[in-house]
Short mmCIF file of C-alpha atoms and ligand atoms in Angstrom, two decimals:
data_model
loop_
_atom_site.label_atom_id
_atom_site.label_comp_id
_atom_site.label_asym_id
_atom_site.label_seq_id
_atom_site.Cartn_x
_atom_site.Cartn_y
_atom_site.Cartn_z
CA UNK A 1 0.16 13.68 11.87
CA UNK A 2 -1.10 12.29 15.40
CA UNK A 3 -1.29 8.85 16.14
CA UNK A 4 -4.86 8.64 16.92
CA UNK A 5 -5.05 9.71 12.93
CA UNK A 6 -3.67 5.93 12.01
CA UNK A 7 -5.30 3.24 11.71
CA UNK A 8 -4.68 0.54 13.42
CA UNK A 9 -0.74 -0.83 14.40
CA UNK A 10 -1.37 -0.38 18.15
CA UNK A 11 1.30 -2.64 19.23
CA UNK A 12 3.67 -0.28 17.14
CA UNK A 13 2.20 2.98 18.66
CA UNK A 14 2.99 1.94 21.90
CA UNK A 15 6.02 1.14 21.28
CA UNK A 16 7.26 3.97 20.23
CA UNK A 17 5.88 6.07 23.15
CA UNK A 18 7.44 4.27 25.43
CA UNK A 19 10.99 4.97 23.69
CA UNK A 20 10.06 8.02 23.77
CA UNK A 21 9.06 8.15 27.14
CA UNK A 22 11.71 6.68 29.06
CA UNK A 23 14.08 8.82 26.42
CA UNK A 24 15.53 5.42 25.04
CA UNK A 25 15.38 6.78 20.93
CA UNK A 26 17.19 5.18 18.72
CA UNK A 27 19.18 7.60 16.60
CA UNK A 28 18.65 5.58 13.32
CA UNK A 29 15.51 3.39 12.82
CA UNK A 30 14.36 1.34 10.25
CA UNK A 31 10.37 2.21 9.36
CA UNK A 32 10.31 -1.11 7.55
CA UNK A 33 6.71 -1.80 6.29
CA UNK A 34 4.96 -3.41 3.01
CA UNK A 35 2.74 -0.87 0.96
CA UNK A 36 -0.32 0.24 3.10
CA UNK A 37 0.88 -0.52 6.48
CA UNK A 38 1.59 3.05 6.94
CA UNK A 39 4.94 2.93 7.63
CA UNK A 40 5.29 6.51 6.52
CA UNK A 41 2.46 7.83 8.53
CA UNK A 42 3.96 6.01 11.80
CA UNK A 43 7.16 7.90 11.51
CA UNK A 44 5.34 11.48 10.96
CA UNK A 45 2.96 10.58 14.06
CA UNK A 46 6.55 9.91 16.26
CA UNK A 47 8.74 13.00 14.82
CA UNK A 48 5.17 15.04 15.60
CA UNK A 49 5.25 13.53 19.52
CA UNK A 50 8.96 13.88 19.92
CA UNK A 51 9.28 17.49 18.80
CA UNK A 52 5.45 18.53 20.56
CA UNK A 53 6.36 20.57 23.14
CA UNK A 54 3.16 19.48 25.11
CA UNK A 55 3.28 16.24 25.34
CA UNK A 56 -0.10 13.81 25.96
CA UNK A 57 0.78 10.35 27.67
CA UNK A 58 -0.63 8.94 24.22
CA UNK A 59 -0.15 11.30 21.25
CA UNK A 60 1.24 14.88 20.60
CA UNK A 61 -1.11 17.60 21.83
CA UNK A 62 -1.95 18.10 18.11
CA UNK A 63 -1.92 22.54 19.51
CA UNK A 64 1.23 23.92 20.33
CA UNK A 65 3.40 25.62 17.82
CA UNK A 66 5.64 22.41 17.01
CA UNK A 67 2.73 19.97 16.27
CA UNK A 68 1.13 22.99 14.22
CA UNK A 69 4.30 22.98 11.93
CA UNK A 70 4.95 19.57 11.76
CA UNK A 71 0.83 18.97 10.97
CA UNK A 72 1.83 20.89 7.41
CA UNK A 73 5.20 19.20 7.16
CA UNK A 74 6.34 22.49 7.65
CA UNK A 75 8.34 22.20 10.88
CA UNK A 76 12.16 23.79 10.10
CA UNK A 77 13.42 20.64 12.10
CA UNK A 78 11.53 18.22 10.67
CA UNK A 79 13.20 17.40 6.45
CA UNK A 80 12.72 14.64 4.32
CA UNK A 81 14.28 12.60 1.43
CA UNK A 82 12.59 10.33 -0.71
CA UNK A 83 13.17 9.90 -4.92
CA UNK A 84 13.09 12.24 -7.37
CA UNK A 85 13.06 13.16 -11.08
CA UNK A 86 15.99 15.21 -12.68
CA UNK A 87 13.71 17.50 -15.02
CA UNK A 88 16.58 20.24 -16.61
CA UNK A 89 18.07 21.54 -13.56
CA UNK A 90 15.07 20.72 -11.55
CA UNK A 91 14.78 17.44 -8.94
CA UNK A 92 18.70 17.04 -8.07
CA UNK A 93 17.41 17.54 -4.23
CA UNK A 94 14.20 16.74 -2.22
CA UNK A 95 13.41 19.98 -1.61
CA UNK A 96 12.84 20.94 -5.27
CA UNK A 97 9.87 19.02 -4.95
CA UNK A 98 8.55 20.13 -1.32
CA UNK A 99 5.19 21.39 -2.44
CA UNK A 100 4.61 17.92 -4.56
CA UNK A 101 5.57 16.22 -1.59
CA UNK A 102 3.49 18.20 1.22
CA UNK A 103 0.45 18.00 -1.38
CA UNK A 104 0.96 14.17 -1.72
CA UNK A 105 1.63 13.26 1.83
CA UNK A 106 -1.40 14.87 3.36
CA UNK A 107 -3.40 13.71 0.84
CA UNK A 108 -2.03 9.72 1.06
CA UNK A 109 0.35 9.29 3.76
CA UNK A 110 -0.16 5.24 2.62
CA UNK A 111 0.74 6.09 -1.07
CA UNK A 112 3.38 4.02 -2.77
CA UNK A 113 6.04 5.21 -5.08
CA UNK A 114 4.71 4.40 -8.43
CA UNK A 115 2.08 6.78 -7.31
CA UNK A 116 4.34 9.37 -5.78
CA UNK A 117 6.43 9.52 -9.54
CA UNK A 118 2.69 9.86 -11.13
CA UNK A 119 2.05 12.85 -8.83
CA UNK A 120 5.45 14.75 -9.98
CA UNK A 121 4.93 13.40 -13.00
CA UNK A 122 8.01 11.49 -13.82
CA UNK A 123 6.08 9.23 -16.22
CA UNK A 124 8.90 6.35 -17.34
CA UNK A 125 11.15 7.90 -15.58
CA UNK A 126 12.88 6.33 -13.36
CA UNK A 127 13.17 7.91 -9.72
CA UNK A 128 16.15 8.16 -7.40
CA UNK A 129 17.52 9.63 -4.29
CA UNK A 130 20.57 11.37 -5.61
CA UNK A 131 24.26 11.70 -4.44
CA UNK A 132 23.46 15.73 -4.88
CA UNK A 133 20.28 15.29 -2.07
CA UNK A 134 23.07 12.71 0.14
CA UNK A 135 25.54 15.88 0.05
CA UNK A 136 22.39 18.06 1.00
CA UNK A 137 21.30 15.95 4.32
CA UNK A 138 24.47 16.29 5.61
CA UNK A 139 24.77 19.69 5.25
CA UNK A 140 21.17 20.05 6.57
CA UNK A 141 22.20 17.66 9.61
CA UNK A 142 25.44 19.84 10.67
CA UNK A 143 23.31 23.01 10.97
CA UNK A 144 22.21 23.93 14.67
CA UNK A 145 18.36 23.37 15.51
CA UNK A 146 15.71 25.87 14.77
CA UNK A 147 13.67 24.96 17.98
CA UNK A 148 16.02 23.37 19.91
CA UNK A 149 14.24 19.83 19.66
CA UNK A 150 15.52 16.45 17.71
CA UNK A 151 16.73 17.62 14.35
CA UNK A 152 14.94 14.78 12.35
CA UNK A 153 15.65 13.26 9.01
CA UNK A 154 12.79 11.30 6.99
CA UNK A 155 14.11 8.95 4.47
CA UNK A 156 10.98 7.72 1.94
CA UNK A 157 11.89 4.32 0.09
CA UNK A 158 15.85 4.58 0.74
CA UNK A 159 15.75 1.78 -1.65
CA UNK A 160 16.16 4.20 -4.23
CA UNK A 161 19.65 5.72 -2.73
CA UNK A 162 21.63 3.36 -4.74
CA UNK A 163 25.45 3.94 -3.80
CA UNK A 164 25.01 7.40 -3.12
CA UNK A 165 23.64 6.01 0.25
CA UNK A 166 27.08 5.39 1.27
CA UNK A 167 27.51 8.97 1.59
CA UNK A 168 25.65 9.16 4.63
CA UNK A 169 27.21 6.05 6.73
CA UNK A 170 29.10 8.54 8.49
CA UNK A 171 26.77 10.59 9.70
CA UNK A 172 24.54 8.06 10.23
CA UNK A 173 26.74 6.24 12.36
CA UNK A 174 28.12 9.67 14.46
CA UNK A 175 24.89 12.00 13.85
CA UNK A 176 25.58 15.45 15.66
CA UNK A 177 23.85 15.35 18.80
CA UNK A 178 20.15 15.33 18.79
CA UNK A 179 19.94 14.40 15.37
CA UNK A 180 17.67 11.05 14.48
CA UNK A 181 16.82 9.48 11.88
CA UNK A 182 14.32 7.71 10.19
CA UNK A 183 14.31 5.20 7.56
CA UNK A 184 10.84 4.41 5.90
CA UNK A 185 11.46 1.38 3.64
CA UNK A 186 9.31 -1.38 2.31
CA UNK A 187 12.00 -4.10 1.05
CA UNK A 188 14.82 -4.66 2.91
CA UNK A 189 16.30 -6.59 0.12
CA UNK A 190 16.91 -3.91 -2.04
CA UNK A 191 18.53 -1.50 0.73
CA UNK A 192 22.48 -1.06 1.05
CA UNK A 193 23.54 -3.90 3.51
CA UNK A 194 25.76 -0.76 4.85
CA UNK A 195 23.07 0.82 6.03
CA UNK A 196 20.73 -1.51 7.33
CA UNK A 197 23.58 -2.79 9.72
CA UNK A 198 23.54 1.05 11.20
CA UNK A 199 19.73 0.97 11.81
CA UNK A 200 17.30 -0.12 14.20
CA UNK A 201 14.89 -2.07 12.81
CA UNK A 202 11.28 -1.53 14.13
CA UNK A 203 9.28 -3.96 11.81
CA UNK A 204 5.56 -2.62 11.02
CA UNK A 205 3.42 -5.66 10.23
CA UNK A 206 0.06 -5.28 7.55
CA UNK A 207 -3.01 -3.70 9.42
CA UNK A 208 -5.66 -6.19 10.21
CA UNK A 209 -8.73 -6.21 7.74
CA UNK A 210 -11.43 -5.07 10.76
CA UNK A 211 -8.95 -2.11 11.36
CA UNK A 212 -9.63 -1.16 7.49
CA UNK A 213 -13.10 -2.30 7.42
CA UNK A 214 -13.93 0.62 10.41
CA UNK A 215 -11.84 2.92 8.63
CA UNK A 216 -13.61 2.75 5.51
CA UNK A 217 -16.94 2.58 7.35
CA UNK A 218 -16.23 5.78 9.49
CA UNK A 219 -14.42 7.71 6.30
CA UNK A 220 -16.38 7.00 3.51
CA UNK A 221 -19.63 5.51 4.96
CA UNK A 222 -19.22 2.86 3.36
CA UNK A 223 -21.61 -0.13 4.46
CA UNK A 224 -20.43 -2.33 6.51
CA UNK A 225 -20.24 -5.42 4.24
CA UNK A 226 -18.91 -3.27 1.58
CA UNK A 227 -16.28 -2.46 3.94
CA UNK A 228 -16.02 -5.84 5.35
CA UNK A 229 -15.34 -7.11 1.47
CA UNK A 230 -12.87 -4.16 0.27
CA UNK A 231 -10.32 -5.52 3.60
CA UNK A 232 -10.91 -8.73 2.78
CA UNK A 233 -9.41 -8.05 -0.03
CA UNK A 234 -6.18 -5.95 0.39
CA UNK A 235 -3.92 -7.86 2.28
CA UNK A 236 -3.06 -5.35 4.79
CA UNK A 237 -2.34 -2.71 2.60
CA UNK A 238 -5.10 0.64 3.17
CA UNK A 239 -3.45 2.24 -0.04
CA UNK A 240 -4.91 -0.90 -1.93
CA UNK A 241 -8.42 -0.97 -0.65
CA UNK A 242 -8.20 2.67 -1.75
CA UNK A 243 -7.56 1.76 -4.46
CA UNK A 244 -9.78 -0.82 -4.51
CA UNK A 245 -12.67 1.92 -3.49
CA UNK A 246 -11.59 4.23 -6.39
CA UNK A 247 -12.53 1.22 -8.71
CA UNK A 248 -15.84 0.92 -7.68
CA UNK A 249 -17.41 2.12 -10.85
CA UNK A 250 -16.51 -0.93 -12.33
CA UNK A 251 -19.26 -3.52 -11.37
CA UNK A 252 -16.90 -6.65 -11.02
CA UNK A 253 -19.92 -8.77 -9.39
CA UNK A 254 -21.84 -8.47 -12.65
CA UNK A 255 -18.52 -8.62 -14.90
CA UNK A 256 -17.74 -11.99 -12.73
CA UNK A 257 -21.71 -13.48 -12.81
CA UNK A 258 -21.61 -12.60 -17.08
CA UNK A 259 -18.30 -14.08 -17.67
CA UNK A 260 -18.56 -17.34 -15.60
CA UNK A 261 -22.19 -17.58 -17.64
CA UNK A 262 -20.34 -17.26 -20.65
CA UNK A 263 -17.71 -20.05 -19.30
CA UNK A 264 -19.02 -22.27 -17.46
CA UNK A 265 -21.87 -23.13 -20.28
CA UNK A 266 -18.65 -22.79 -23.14
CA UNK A 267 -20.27 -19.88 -25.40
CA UNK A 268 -17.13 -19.12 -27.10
CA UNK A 269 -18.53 -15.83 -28.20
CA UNK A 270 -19.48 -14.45 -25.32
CA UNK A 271 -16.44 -15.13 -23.36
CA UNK A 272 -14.32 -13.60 -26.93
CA UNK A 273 -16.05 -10.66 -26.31
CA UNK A 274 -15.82 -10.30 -22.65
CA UNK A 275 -12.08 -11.19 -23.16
CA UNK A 276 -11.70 -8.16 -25.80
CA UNK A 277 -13.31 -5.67 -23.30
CA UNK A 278 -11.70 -6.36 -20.11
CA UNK A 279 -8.28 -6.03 -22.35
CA UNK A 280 -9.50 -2.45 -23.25
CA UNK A 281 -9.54 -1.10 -19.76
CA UNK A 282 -6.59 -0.25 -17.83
CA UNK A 283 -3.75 -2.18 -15.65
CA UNK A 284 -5.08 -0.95 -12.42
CA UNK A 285 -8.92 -2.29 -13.48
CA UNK A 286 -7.36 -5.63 -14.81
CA UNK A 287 -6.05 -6.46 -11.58
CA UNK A 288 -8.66 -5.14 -9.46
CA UNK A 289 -11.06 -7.74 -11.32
CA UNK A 290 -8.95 -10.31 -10.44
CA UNK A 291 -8.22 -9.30 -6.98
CA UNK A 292 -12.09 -9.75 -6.77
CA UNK A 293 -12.07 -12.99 -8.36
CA UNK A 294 -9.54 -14.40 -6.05
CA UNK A 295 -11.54 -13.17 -3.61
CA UNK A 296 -14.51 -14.98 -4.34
CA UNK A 297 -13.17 -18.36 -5.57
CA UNK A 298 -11.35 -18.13 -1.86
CA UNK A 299 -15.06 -17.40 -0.50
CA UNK A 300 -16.28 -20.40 -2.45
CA UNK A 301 -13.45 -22.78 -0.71
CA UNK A 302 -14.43 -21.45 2.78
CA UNK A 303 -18.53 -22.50 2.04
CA UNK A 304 -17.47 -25.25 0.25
CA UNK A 305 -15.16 -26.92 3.34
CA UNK A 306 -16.71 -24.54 6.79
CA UNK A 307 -19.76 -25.75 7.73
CA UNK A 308 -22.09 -22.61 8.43
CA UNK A 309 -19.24 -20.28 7.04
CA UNK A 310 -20.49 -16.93 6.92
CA UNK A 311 -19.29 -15.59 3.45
CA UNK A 312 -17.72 -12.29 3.24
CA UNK A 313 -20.47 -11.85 0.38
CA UNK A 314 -23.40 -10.10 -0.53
CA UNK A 315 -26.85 -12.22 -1.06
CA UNK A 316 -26.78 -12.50 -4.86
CA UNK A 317 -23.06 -13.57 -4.42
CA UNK A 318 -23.71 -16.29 -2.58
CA UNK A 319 -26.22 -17.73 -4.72
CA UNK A 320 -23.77 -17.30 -7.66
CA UNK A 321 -21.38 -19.07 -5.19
CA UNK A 322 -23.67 -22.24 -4.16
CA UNK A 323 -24.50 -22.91 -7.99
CA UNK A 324 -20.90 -22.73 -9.12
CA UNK A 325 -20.43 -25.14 -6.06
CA UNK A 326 -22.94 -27.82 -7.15
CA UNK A 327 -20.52 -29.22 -10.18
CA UNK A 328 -16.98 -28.25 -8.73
CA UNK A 329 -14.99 -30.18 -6.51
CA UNK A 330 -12.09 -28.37 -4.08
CA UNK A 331 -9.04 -29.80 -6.06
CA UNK A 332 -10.64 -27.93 -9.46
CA UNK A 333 -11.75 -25.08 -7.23
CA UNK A 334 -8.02 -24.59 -5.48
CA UNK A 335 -6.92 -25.12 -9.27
CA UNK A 336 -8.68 -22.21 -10.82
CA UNK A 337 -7.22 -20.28 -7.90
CA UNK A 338 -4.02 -21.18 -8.58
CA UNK A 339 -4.54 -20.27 -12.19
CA UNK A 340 -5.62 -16.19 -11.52
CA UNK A 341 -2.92 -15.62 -9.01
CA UNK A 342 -1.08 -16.40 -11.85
CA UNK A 343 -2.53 -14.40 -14.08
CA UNK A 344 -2.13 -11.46 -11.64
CA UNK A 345 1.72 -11.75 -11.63
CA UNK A 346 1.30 -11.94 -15.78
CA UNK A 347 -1.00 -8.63 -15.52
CA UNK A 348 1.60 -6.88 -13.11
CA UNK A 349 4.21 -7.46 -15.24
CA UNK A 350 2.63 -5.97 -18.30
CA UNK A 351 1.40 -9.43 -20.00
CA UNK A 352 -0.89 -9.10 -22.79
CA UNK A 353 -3.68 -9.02 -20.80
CA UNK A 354 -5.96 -10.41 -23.97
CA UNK A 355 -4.22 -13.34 -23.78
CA UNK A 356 -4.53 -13.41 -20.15
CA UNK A 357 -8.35 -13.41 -20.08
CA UNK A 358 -8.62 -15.46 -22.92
CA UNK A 359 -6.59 -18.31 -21.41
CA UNK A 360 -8.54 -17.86 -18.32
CA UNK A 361 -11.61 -18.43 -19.84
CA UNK A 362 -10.66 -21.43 -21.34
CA UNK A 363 -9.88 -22.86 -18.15
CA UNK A 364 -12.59 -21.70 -16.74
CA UNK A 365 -14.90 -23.56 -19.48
CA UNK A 366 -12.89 -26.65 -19.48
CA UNK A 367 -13.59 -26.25 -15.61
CA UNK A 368 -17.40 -26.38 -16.02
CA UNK A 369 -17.65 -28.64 -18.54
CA UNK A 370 -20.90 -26.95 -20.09
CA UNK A 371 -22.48 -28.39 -17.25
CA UNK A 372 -23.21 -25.17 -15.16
CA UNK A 373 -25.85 -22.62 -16.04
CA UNK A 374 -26.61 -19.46 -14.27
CA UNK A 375 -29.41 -18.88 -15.73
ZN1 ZN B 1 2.26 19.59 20.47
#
């Protein structure tokens, strides 16, 4: 991976080519990054451009042998941890899973965990780096170079290392010369406090939503409101307006304009039946809905405060936006909002999502009052 292939995180990016330039690398750094900042991709970009043997001021040459190798996370100095699945005598170490892992990686380097355990299929499994794979890097990491560049060690979601970890505070405290390596974490909570004291930390914030926006404009062509309302959206994270993208067969404008109709004028029937459909799709759908509602409620507290706020929403949204307006104050509008952020941590943490919706409508007809009509 180059860096021109990431989006956004320039501040990062040139940070890391000046260490590299003035030969000031850390031995052990800390990749640490929420979901979709592309943490992962960041540290694949730097191993690439400190192993290229042709080095651009800005990026790897992308040509020579090295940064052919380490484009198919194939280069024999260049390994990786991350969690696994024991599956019979399968998944004990990394590498049992290096095909999984090159497929996955070039096809998402912003994928999170849940999804990587999907892709090897670990289903309720849960995943782990393992004190077998700890015994492995260090074994890897006392061999001599290949190429005769840094010998480099990824670490994907060390959070999963567990006490095992402690295995490698000695060699990541003395690594044999030329030896780095890199930690790609999301929560330093949940890391050993052992090794976070041995790392550098290089913190990578969220990307900022015009960086996704032109992303998904240039990758998918995507419109550019359409874009403009999928970053809104994600907080930072690409792998969520992804997702977000994926979901796009589900019309949540209309799903939104039909439920509040059903809400808003109190047809208990129609909201019962919304309520019984939206609890038949899946998790992933559930709380992409309400990532869109939060969205637009959010929309509706910008118009109804900003003078001349221009709405991150299409035409017909708006004019669903200015009616819902005309009988809501901010206090019941900031309320509402309140209430489906909550119902997002319910969904996420496998609620039943009928009663979820259900209770939502409720509020959201007590909100109206029967007073509101959309049609
Ligand atoms: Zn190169």
């Amino acid at each position: 991976m180059q860096f021109a292939d990431i989006i956004g995180q320039e501040a990062v990016k040139s940070y890391l080519l000046k260490n590299a330039r003035q030969d000031s690398v850390s031995h052990a750094q800390l990749f640490l990054g929420a979901e979709g900042s592309g943490n992962l991709a960041l540290a694949l970009a730097y191993a690439q451009y400190l192993n290229c043997t042709n080095k651009q001021p800005a990026d790897s040459c992308g040509r020579c042998n090295s940064c052919q190798m380490s484009l198919k996370l194939a280069h024999p100095d260049i390994h990786f941890s991350y969690p696994t699945v024991t599956v019979g005598s399968k998944g004990k170490k990394s590498t049992d899973y290096m095909a999984e892992w090159r497929q996955a990686v070039l096809q998402n380097p912003y994928m999170n965990v849940f999804e990587w355990l999907q892709f090897i299929k670990a289903e309720n499994k849960q995943g782990n780096i393992t004190a077998e794979e700890c015994d492995e890097i260090v074994r890897k990491l006392n061999l001599t170079s290949f190429q005769g560049a840094y010998k480099i060690l990824i670490i994907w979601m060390p959070e999963y290392l567990g006490k095992e970890g402690n295995k490698l505070l000695k060699v990541i405290e003395e690594p044999p010369a030329g030896t780095l390596f890199l930690l790609v974490a999301e929560n330093a909570d949940a890391l050993l406090a052992t090794i976070l004291s041995r790392t550098q930390l290089l913190r990578i914030p969220p990307l900022n939503p015009p960086d996704i926006a032109v992303n998904l404009h240039n990758r998918f062509q995507l419109p550019h409101q359409a874009a403009r309302q999928i970053a809104a959206q994600c907080n930072g994270n690409y792998n969520a307006a992804l997702r977000l993208m994926s979901n796009a067969n589900v019309n949540n404008r209309q799903l939104l304009t039909g439920w509040l109709n059903a809400c808003l004028q109190n047809n208990v029937p129609q909201f019962a039946q919304f309520t019984e459909e939206i609890a038949e799709t899946g998790r992933e759908i559930q709380k992409n809905f309400i990532g869109y509602c939060l969205h637009f409620f959010h929309e509706c507290l910008r118009l109804s405060m900003l003078p001349n706020y221009e709405a991150l929403l299409e035409k017909d949204e708006i004019q669903t936006a200015n009616r819902f307006l005309q009988s809501l104050n901010y206090n019941s509008l900031e309320e509402l909002v309140q209430a489906f952020e909550k119902a997002d941590e319910h969904i996420a943490r496998n609620a039943n999502p009928k009663i979820v919706f259900f209770n939502l409508s409720i509020r959201l007809a007590d909100t109206g009052q029967g007073k509101i009509s959309f049609t």
